[in-house]
Amino acid sequence: MPTRVWDYLPEYEKERADILDAVETVMESGQLILGKSVRGFEEEFAAYHGLPHCTGVDNGTNAVKLALQALGVGPGDEVITVSNTAAPTVLAIDGCGATPVFVDVREEDFLMDTGQVAAAITGRTKAIVPVHLFGQCVDMAPIKRLAAEHGLVVMEDCAQAHGARHHGELAGTMADAGAFSFYPTKVLGAYGDAGAVITRDETTQENLQRLHYYGMEKVYYVVRTPGHNARLDELHAEILRRKLGRLDEYIAGRRAVAEHYVDGLGDLAGSHGLLLPRTAPGNEHVYYIYVVRHPQRDAILERLKDFDIHLNISYPWPVHTMTGFQHLGLGKGTLPVTERLADEIFSLPMYPSLPRELQDHVISSVRKVVTSL
């Protein structure tokens, strides 16, 4: 069987009885939309983060979009974020009618270069969206300081950082709101699309509750303000409730895989140029994906196919270079670090149920390829 960066089948085999029981629980409940499972997951996910509010939504893109709209972001506003992210982060900003404004990322950890944010603020800036990338958090202190000075809102994109901590604080709890994706590959993943927004602010929560339910408030068919059909369904909610109780176990499993990669590949950095992930100061990494770097990335990926190892790149095309964002007037050379990374980074297999024999196969194969370059 080919070795890929992610596979849900080993996890499903281990958890099959509980997952199928979750499905039975919902099917026998008599309510498939906005029932006990959604309410239960929202309460439990909020409690995990020590916050009072959570709104489940249908996917991570809408989690970002609705969170921004709930915080007052709209047409004419500018939102500062990064181009080294999955396109949905930026699509959600665009979906609010706002304009994304990009700052570069840091060479050492690929996270937002917070030293560039101040210069990006204009009279139209409404929000900052730090992306907690690949499993660890952006340094939030300078962002929060700038937001306070300029009257901006901050929304954390936590799609890749479930359970990650920054100086002891969980991702999603350090700003006005935190948006999560539960796409199947995530640290906490559903078996389809799902998402959520957490907040401590009552007004933001009230806005979210309207926005994700057509703009209605309690009474069906009565639209208070235009909204969306962006509800989390009962089946995914119940599965996520079960898996939430195992989130810390999943994180421990990912960290164990990461440690094994360090043991097997760590010596290749100096003499052979393979750079492994670096954890930023104050962070507790959860390794959503295990992103490494090498100047001969494309040659490595091609030769690993000879060992039946097929890997991904996150991300080969910076958002600001995509044709869909040509209207921003940005091109090659605008964000040099982001563009350089796009040519050199790739992901090794990473999921908590990754069998040790496959980890060893990846390590031995990467060693053979890298040392032969």
Tab-separated table of C-alpha atoms in Angstrom:
chain	number	residue	atom	x	y	z
A	1	MET	CA	0.000	0.000	0.000
A	2	PRO	CA	1.271	3.538	-0.785
A	3	THR	CA	2.435	5.623	2.160
A	4	ARG	CA	0.649	8.999	2.257
A	5	VAL	CA	0.642	11.957	4.612
A	6	TRP	CA	-2.716	11.021	6.144
A	7	ASP	CA	-5.049	8.049	6.443
A	8	TYR	CA	-8.192	7.839	8.562
A	9	LEU	CA	-8.666	4.082	8.283
A	10	PRO	CA	-6.341	3.015	11.152
A	11	GLU	CA	-8.112	5.447	13.488
A	12	TYR	CA	-11.542	4.326	12.307
A	13	GLU	CA	-10.681	0.692	12.840
A	14	LYS	CA	-9.655	1.462	16.417
A	15	GLU	CA	-12.683	3.669	17.166
A	16	ARG	CA	-15.254	2.003	14.918
A	17	ALA	CA	-17.597	0.835	17.673
A	18	ASP	CA	-17.805	4.283	19.247
A	19	ILE	CA	-18.238	6.066	15.898
A	20	LEU	CA	-21.047	3.749	14.825
A	21	ASP	CA	-22.677	4.131	18.231
A	22	ALA	CA	-22.576	7.901	17.718
A	23	VAL	CA	-24.394	7.466	14.403
A	24	GLU	CA	-26.999	5.222	16.033
A	25	THR	CA	-27.483	7.727	18.848
A	26	VAL	CA	-28.342	10.473	16.371
A	27	MET	CA	-30.471	8.328	14.075
A	28	GLU	CA	-32.551	7.108	16.988
A	29	SER	CA	-32.915	10.575	18.528
A	30	GLY	CA	-35.611	11.734	16.123
A	31	GLN	CA	-33.798	15.040	15.460
A	32	LEU	CA	-31.159	15.488	12.763
A	33	ILE	CA	-30.689	19.282	12.828
A	34	LEU	CA	-29.751	21.459	15.848
A	35	GLY	CA	-30.535	18.871	18.479
A	36	LYS	CA	-28.882	17.540	21.625
A	37	SER	CA	-25.653	16.512	19.933
A	38	VAL	CA	-24.927	19.971	18.543
A	39	ARG	CA	-25.765	21.634	21.854
A	40	GLY	CA	-23.678	19.091	23.726
A	41	PHE	CA	-20.654	19.496	21.487
A	42	GLU	CA	-20.841	23.293	21.640
A	43	GLU	CA	-20.930	23.219	25.430
A	44	GLU	CA	-18.112	20.690	25.708
A	45	PHE	CA	-15.848	22.355	23.131
A	46	ALA	CA	-16.308	25.716	24.866
A	47	ALA	CA	-15.588	24.088	28.238
A	48	TYR	CA	-12.398	22.453	26.903
A	49	HIS	CA	-11.170	25.973	26.116
A	50	GLY	CA	-12.437	27.525	29.333
A	51	LEU	CA	-14.778	29.857	27.433
A	52	PRO	CA	-18.527	30.365	27.783
A	53	HIS	CA	-19.559	30.267	24.117
A	54	CYS	CA	-19.233	28.064	21.045
A	55	THR	CA	-21.227	28.030	17.806
A	56	GLY	CA	-20.939	24.950	15.622
A	57	VAL	CA	-20.939	25.610	11.878
A	58	ASP	CA	-20.781	23.601	8.688
A	59	ASN	CA	-17.097	24.068	7.792
A	60	GLY	CA	-13.919	25.896	8.721
A	61	THR	CA	-14.211	28.490	5.967
A	62	ASN	CA	-17.565	29.633	7.288
A	63	ALA	CA	-16.142	29.579	10.806
A	64	VAL	CA	-13.625	32.246	9.764
A	65	LYS	CA	-16.144	34.197	7.688
A	66	LEU	CA	-18.924	34.229	10.278
A	67	ALA	CA	-16.497	35.028	13.091
A	68	LEU	CA	-15.266	38.075	11.192
A	69	GLN	CA	-18.796	39.177	10.336
A	70	ALA	CA	-19.859	38.711	13.962
A	71	LEU	CA	-16.989	41.008	14.949
A	72	GLY	CA	-18.186	43.691	12.535
A	73	VAL	CA	-15.926	43.116	9.533
A	74	GLY	CA	-17.555	44.006	6.220
A	75	PRO	CA	-17.236	45.738	2.852
A	76	GLY	CA	-14.565	48.414	2.707
A	77	ASP	CA	-12.577	46.998	5.612
A	78	GLU	CA	-9.039	45.648	5.458
A	79	VAL	CA	-7.958	42.499	7.283
A	80	ILE	CA	-4.271	41.772	7.935
A	81	THR	CA	-3.224	38.136	7.595
A	82	VAL	CA	-0.649	35.931	5.829
A	83	SER	CA	-0.388	34.424	2.359
A	84	ASN	CA	1.320	31.288	3.711
A	85	THR	CA	-1.964	29.639	4.621
A	86	ALA	CA	-4.713	27.548	3.089
A	87	ALA	CA	-6.705	29.633	0.621
A	88	PRO	CA	-9.944	29.371	2.681
A	89	THR	CA	-8.533	31.806	5.242
A	90	VAL	CA	-8.341	34.483	2.568
A	91	LEU	CA	-11.529	33.400	0.791
A	92	ALA	CA	-13.409	33.939	4.056
A	93	ILE	CA	-12.057	37.488	4.317
A	94	ASP	CA	-13.054	38.121	0.718
A	95	GLY	CA	-16.463	36.609	1.447
A	96	CYS	CA	-17.083	39.324	4.028
A	97	GLY	CA	-16.491	41.931	1.355
A	98	ALA	CA	-13.232	42.922	3.044
A	99	THR	CA	-9.763	43.202	1.499
A	100	PRO	CA	-6.955	40.901	2.661
A	101	VAL	CA	-3.658	42.633	3.410
A	102	PHE	CA	-0.665	40.320	3.660
A	103	VAL	CA	2.430	40.386	5.833
A	104	ASP	CA	5.278	37.908	5.436
A	105	VAL	CA	6.151	34.977	7.695
A	106	ARG	CA	9.283	34.088	9.643
A	107	GLU	CA	11.993	31.847	8.206
A	108	GLU	CA	12.420	29.849	11.390
A	109	ASP	CA	8.853	28.702	12.052
A	110	PHE	CA	6.747	29.849	9.053
A	111	LEU	CA	4.425	31.868	11.337
A	112	MET	CA	3.210	35.449	10.864
A	113	ASP	CA	6.035	37.975	11.182
A	114	THR	CA	4.361	40.166	13.783
A	115	GLY	CA	7.065	42.798	13.318
A	116	GLN	CA	5.517	43.657	9.946
A	117	VAL	CA	1.952	44.159	11.174
A	118	ALA	CA	2.244	47.762	12.369
A	119	ALA	CA	3.343	48.978	8.944
A	120	ALA	CA	0.377	47.229	7.323
A	121	ILE	CA	-2.229	49.079	9.396
A	122	THR	CA	-4.146	51.814	7.581
A	123	GLY	CA	-7.249	53.852	8.266
A	124	ARG	CA	-9.313	51.033	6.729
A	125	THR	CA	-7.870	48.226	8.852
A	126	LYS	CA	-10.579	46.518	10.896
A	127	ALA	CA	-9.076	43.191	11.958
A	128	ILE	CA	-5.977	41.040	12.269
A	129	VAL	CA	-6.201	37.306	11.554
A	130	PRO	CA	-3.147	35.412	12.838
A	131	VAL	CA	-3.027	31.888	11.425
A	132	HIS	CA	-1.804	29.303	13.924
A	133	LEU	CA	-0.046	27.250	11.287
A	134	PHE	CA	0.902	23.565	11.097
A	135	GLY	CA	0.158	22.990	14.796
A	136	GLN	CA	1.612	25.935	16.700
A	137	CYS	CA	0.600	29.461	17.632
A	138	VAL	CA	1.577	32.895	16.399
A	139	ASP	CA	3.123	35.191	19.041
A	140	MET	CA	-0.061	36.934	20.176
A	141	ALA	CA	1.329	39.600	22.531
A	142	PRO	CA	2.404	42.122	19.846
A	143	ILE	CA	-0.787	41.530	17.867
A	144	LYS	CA	-2.998	42.175	20.878
A	145	ARG	CA	-0.976	45.261	21.752
A	146	LEU	CA	-1.380	46.716	18.241
A	147	ALA	CA	-5.077	45.856	18.209
A	148	ALA	CA	-5.612	47.722	21.474
A	149	GLU	CA	-3.660	50.749	20.229
A	150	HIS	CA	-5.606	50.996	16.950
A	151	GLY	CA	-9.058	49.769	18.026
A	152	LEU	CA	-8.902	46.570	15.931
A	153	VAL	CA	-10.485	43.163	16.445
A	154	VAL	CA	-8.413	39.973	16.408
A	155	MET	CA	-9.709	36.626	15.188
A	156	GLU	CA	-7.491	33.548	15.538
A	157	ASP	CA	-7.547	31.044	12.676
A	158	CYS	CA	-7.133	27.817	14.658
A	159	ALA	CA	-7.932	25.331	11.887
A	160	GLN	CA	-4.509	23.711	12.292
A	161	ALA	CA	-3.969	24.143	16.018
A	162	HIS	CA	-6.561	22.281	18.090
A	163	GLY	CA	-5.130	21.973	21.587
A	164	ALA	CA	-1.973	23.972	20.845
A	165	ARG	CA	-0.843	26.359	23.579
A	166	HIS	CA	1.082	29.624	23.643
A	167	HIS	CA	2.570	30.441	27.050
A	168	GLY	CA	-0.044	28.127	28.534
A	169	GLU	CA	-3.043	29.636	26.721
A	170	LEU	CA	-5.006	27.507	24.289
A	171	ALA	CA	-5.289	28.503	20.640
A	172	GLY	CA	-8.579	30.307	20.169
A	173	THR	CA	-8.709	31.819	23.663
A	174	MET	CA	-6.281	34.696	23.172
A	175	ALA	CA	-8.380	37.082	21.065
A	176	ASP	CA	-11.929	38.228	20.346
A	177	ALA	CA	-12.824	34.899	18.731
A	178	GLY	CA	-11.247	31.691	17.473
A	179	ALA	CA	-12.319	29.789	14.351
A	180	PHE	CA	-11.807	26.042	13.942
A	181	SER	CA	-12.115	23.544	11.122
A	182	PHE	CA	-12.941	19.894	11.792
A	183	TYR	CA	-12.093	18.725	8.286
A	184	PRO	CA	-11.174	15.013	8.516
A	185	THR	CA	-7.399	15.569	8.473
A	186	LYS	CA	-7.419	17.972	11.428
A	187	VAL	CA	-6.113	17.199	14.904
A	188	LEU	CA	-9.781	16.943	15.900
A	189	GLY	CA	-11.475	15.808	12.706
A	190	ALA	CA	-14.995	14.854	11.716
A	191	TYR	CA	-15.786	12.426	8.889
A	192	GLY	CA	-16.706	15.290	6.574
A	193	ASP	CA	-16.827	19.073	6.783
A	194	ALA	CA	-17.515	20.825	10.088
A	195	GLY	CA	-16.325	23.857	12.056
A	196	ALA	CA	-16.886	26.044	15.103
A	197	VAL	CA	-16.250	29.487	16.558
A	198	ILE	CA	-15.478	30.116	20.223
A	199	THR	CA	-15.650	33.439	22.063
A	200	ARG	CA	-16.002	34.898	25.523
A	201	ASP	CA	-18.049	37.878	24.299
A	202	GLU	CA	-21.843	37.680	24.612
A	203	THR	CA	-22.584	40.074	21.744
A	204	THR	CA	-20.276	38.206	19.381
A	205	GLN	CA	-22.012	34.962	20.342
A	206	GLU	CA	-25.445	36.440	19.701
A	207	ASN	CA	-24.296	37.624	16.289
A	208	LEU	CA	-22.906	34.175	15.484
A	209	GLN	CA	-26.104	32.444	16.486
A	210	ARG	CA	-28.071	34.612	14.041
A	211	LEU	CA	-25.522	34.503	11.244
A	212	HIS	CA	-25.233	30.705	11.100
A	213	TYR	CA	-29.036	30.265	11.063
A	214	TYR	CA	-30.219	32.441	8.178
A	215	GLY	CA	-30.119	35.567	10.345
A	216	MET	CA	-33.034	34.237	12.369
A	217	GLU	CA	-33.361	34.606	16.109
A	218	LYS	CA	-35.276	31.912	17.963
A	219	VAL	CA	-38.373	32.109	15.750
A	220	TYR	CA	-38.091	30.227	12.463
A	221	TYR	CA	-38.870	32.267	9.307
A	222	VAL	CA	-38.278	35.601	11.097
A	223	VAL	CA	-35.007	37.012	9.699
A	224	ARG	CA	-33.567	39.736	11.937
A	225	THR	CA	-30.484	40.398	9.797
A	226	PRO	CA	-29.361	38.577	6.617
A	227	GLY	CA	-27.409	35.446	7.514
A	228	HIS	CA	-26.391	32.053	6.179
A	229	ASN	CA	-27.356	28.419	6.312
A	230	ALA	CA	-24.169	27.307	8.049
A	231	ARG	CA	-25.279	24.894	10.744
A	232	LEU	CA	-23.258	22.028	12.180
A	233	ASP	CA	-25.283	18.844	11.681
A	234	GLU	CA	-26.118	16.370	14.414
A	235	LEU	CA	-24.131	13.443	13.008
A	236	HIS	CA	-20.850	15.308	12.860
A	237	ALA	CA	-21.525	16.934	16.227
A	238	GLU	CA	-22.046	13.608	17.973
A	239	ILE	CA	-18.934	12.096	16.398
A	240	LEU	CA	-16.937	15.169	17.410
A	241	ARG	CA	-18.270	14.900	20.977
A	242	ARG	CA	-16.883	11.381	21.219
A	243	LYS	CA	-13.558	12.341	19.630
A	244	LEU	CA	-13.159	15.490	21.744
A	245	GLY	CA	-12.663	13.248	24.760
A	246	ARG	CA	-9.668	11.740	22.962
A	247	LEU	CA	-8.162	15.027	21.717
A	248	ASP	CA	-5.305	15.052	24.220
A	249	GLU	CA	-4.582	11.432	23.308
A	250	TYR	CA	-4.429	12.373	19.620
A	251	ILE	CA	-2.018	15.204	20.395
A	252	ALA	CA	0.226	12.895	22.420
A	253	GLY	CA	0.270	10.473	19.495
A	254	ARG	CA	1.281	13.203	17.058
A	255	ARG	CA	4.057	14.355	19.355
A	256	ALA	CA	5.356	10.804	19.594
A	257	VAL	CA	5.559	10.573	15.794
A	258	ALA	CA	7.345	13.950	15.700
A	259	GLU	CA	9.879	12.764	18.278
A	260	HIS	CA	10.552	9.632	16.244
A	261	TYR	CA	11.220	11.761	13.154
A	262	VAL	CA	13.668	13.882	15.128
A	263	ASP	CA	15.453	10.769	16.346
A	264	GLY	CA	15.670	9.362	12.826
A	265	LEU	CA	16.272	12.485	10.729
A	266	GLY	CA	17.583	15.193	13.032
A	267	ASP	CA	21.211	14.692	12.069
A	268	LEU	CA	20.507	15.492	8.394
A	269	ALA	CA	20.072	19.234	9.001
A	270	GLY	CA	23.711	20.264	9.120
A	271	SER	CA	25.369	18.134	6.464
A	272	HIS	CA	22.465	17.451	4.139
A	273	GLY	CA	20.179	20.487	4.460
A	274	LEU	CA	16.982	18.835	5.689
A	275	LEU	CA	15.372	21.225	8.187
A	276	LEU	CA	12.841	19.791	10.618
A	277	PRO	CA	10.067	21.823	12.303
A	278	ARG	CA	11.134	24.302	14.943
A	279	THR	CA	8.867	25.100	17.870
A	280	ALA	CA	8.649	28.825	18.579
A	281	PRO	CA	9.403	30.045	22.127
A	282	GLY	CA	6.477	29.591	24.487
A	283	ASN	CA	4.650	27.197	22.178
A	284	GLU	CA	3.380	23.670	22.722
A	285	HIS	CA	3.267	22.167	19.222
A	286	VAL	CA	0.513	19.691	18.260
A	287	TYR	CA	1.946	18.788	14.810
A	288	TYR	CA	-1.144	19.000	12.653
A	289	ILE	CA	1.233	18.421	9.777
A	290	TYR	CA	4.960	17.757	9.927
A	291	VAL	CA	6.494	20.261	7.534
A	292	VAL	CA	10.175	19.921	6.641
A	293	ARG	CA	12.332	21.991	4.322
A	294	HIS	CA	15.011	21.287	1.734
A	295	PRO	CA	16.307	23.318	-1.239
A	296	GLN	CA	15.949	20.255	-3.504
A	297	ARG	CA	12.388	19.546	-2.434
A	298	ASP	CA	11.008	18.577	-5.855
A	299	ALA	CA	13.776	16.067	-6.519
A	300	ILE	CA	13.224	14.484	-3.105
A	301	LEU	CA	9.479	14.126	-3.636
A	302	GLU	CA	9.986	12.538	-7.030
A	303	ARG	CA	12.554	10.019	-5.792
A	304	LEU	CA	10.464	9.084	-2.735
A	305	LYS	CA	7.828	7.774	-5.142
A	306	ASP	CA	10.264	4.949	-5.907
A	307	PHE	CA	9.691	3.863	-2.282
A	308	ASP	CA	5.905	4.224	-2.762
A	309	ILE	CA	5.878	7.312	-0.541
A	310	HIS	CA	3.627	10.084	-1.861
A	311	LEU	CA	3.851	13.370	0.027
A	312	ASN	CA	2.109	16.758	0.001
A	313	ILE	CA	3.239	20.371	-0.073
A	314	SER	CA	1.589	22.884	2.266
A	315	TYR	CA	1.516	25.189	0.389
A	316	PRO	CA	3.081	25.220	-3.106
A	317	TRP	CA	1.238	28.345	-4.269
A	318	PRO	CA	1.141	31.360	-1.942
A	319	VAL	CA	-2.336	32.865	-1.939
A	320	HIS	CA	-1.179	36.270	-3.195
A	321	THR	CA	0.197	34.665	-6.382
A	322	MET	CA	-3.051	32.853	-7.276
A	323	THR	CA	-5.019	34.107	-10.262
A	324	GLY	CA	-8.120	34.425	-8.085
A	325	PHE	CA	-6.407	37.217	-6.146
A	326	GLN	CA	-4.800	39.077	-9.036
A	327	HIS	CA	-7.101	42.008	-8.285
A	328	LEU	CA	-4.983	42.710	-5.191
A	329	GLY	CA	-2.125	43.728	-7.464
A	330	LEU	CA	0.472	41.562	-5.740
A	331	GLY	CA	2.960	39.394	-7.561
A	332	LYS	CA	6.168	37.441	-7.195
A	333	GLY	CA	8.639	39.196	-4.943
A	334	THR	CA	5.999	40.770	-2.716
A	335	LEU	CA	6.465	38.307	0.165
A	336	PRO	CA	9.958	36.835	-0.273
A	337	VAL	CA	10.009	34.447	2.692
A	338	THR	CA	6.575	33.021	1.869
A	339	GLU	CA	7.599	32.534	-1.752
A	340	ARG	CA	10.899	30.907	-0.837
A	341	LEU	CA	9.180	28.469	1.505
A	342	ALA	CA	6.698	27.512	-1.214
A	343	ASP	CA	9.631	26.144	-3.230
A	344	GLU	CA	11.259	24.203	-0.390
A	345	ILE	CA	8.726	22.812	2.105
A	346	PHE	CA	6.932	19.451	2.107
A	347	SER	CA	5.059	17.318	4.620
A	348	LEU	CA	5.986	13.937	6.045
A	349	PRO	CA	3.181	11.553	7.063
A	350	MET	CA	1.603	12.677	10.339
A	351	TYR	CA	-1.360	11.242	12.203
A	352	PRO	CA	-1.540	9.656	15.659
A	353	SER	CA	-2.388	6.174	14.384
A	354	LEU	CA	0.515	6.155	11.889
A	355	PRO	CA	2.014	2.662	12.367
A	356	ARG	CA	5.580	2.585	13.639
A	357	GLU	CA	6.669	0.419	10.707
A	358	LEU	CA	5.477	3.113	8.287
A	359	GLN	CA	7.289	5.777	10.319
A	360	ASP	CA	10.462	3.713	10.040
A	361	HIS	CA	9.900	3.244	6.299
A	362	VAL	CA	9.559	6.997	5.834
A	363	ILE	CA	12.684	7.693	7.903
A	364	SER	CA	14.858	5.150	6.110
A	365	SER	CA	13.603	6.223	2.675
A	366	VAL	CA	14.101	9.933	3.326
A	367	ARG	CA	17.580	9.233	4.619
A	368	LYS	CA	18.495	7.284	1.499
A	369	VAL	CA	17.169	9.976	-0.827
A	370	VAL	CA	18.546	13.029	1.009
A	371	THR	CA	22.014	11.589	1.602
A	372	SER	CA	22.302	10.629	-2.056
A	373	LEU	CA	21.668	14.132	-3.416
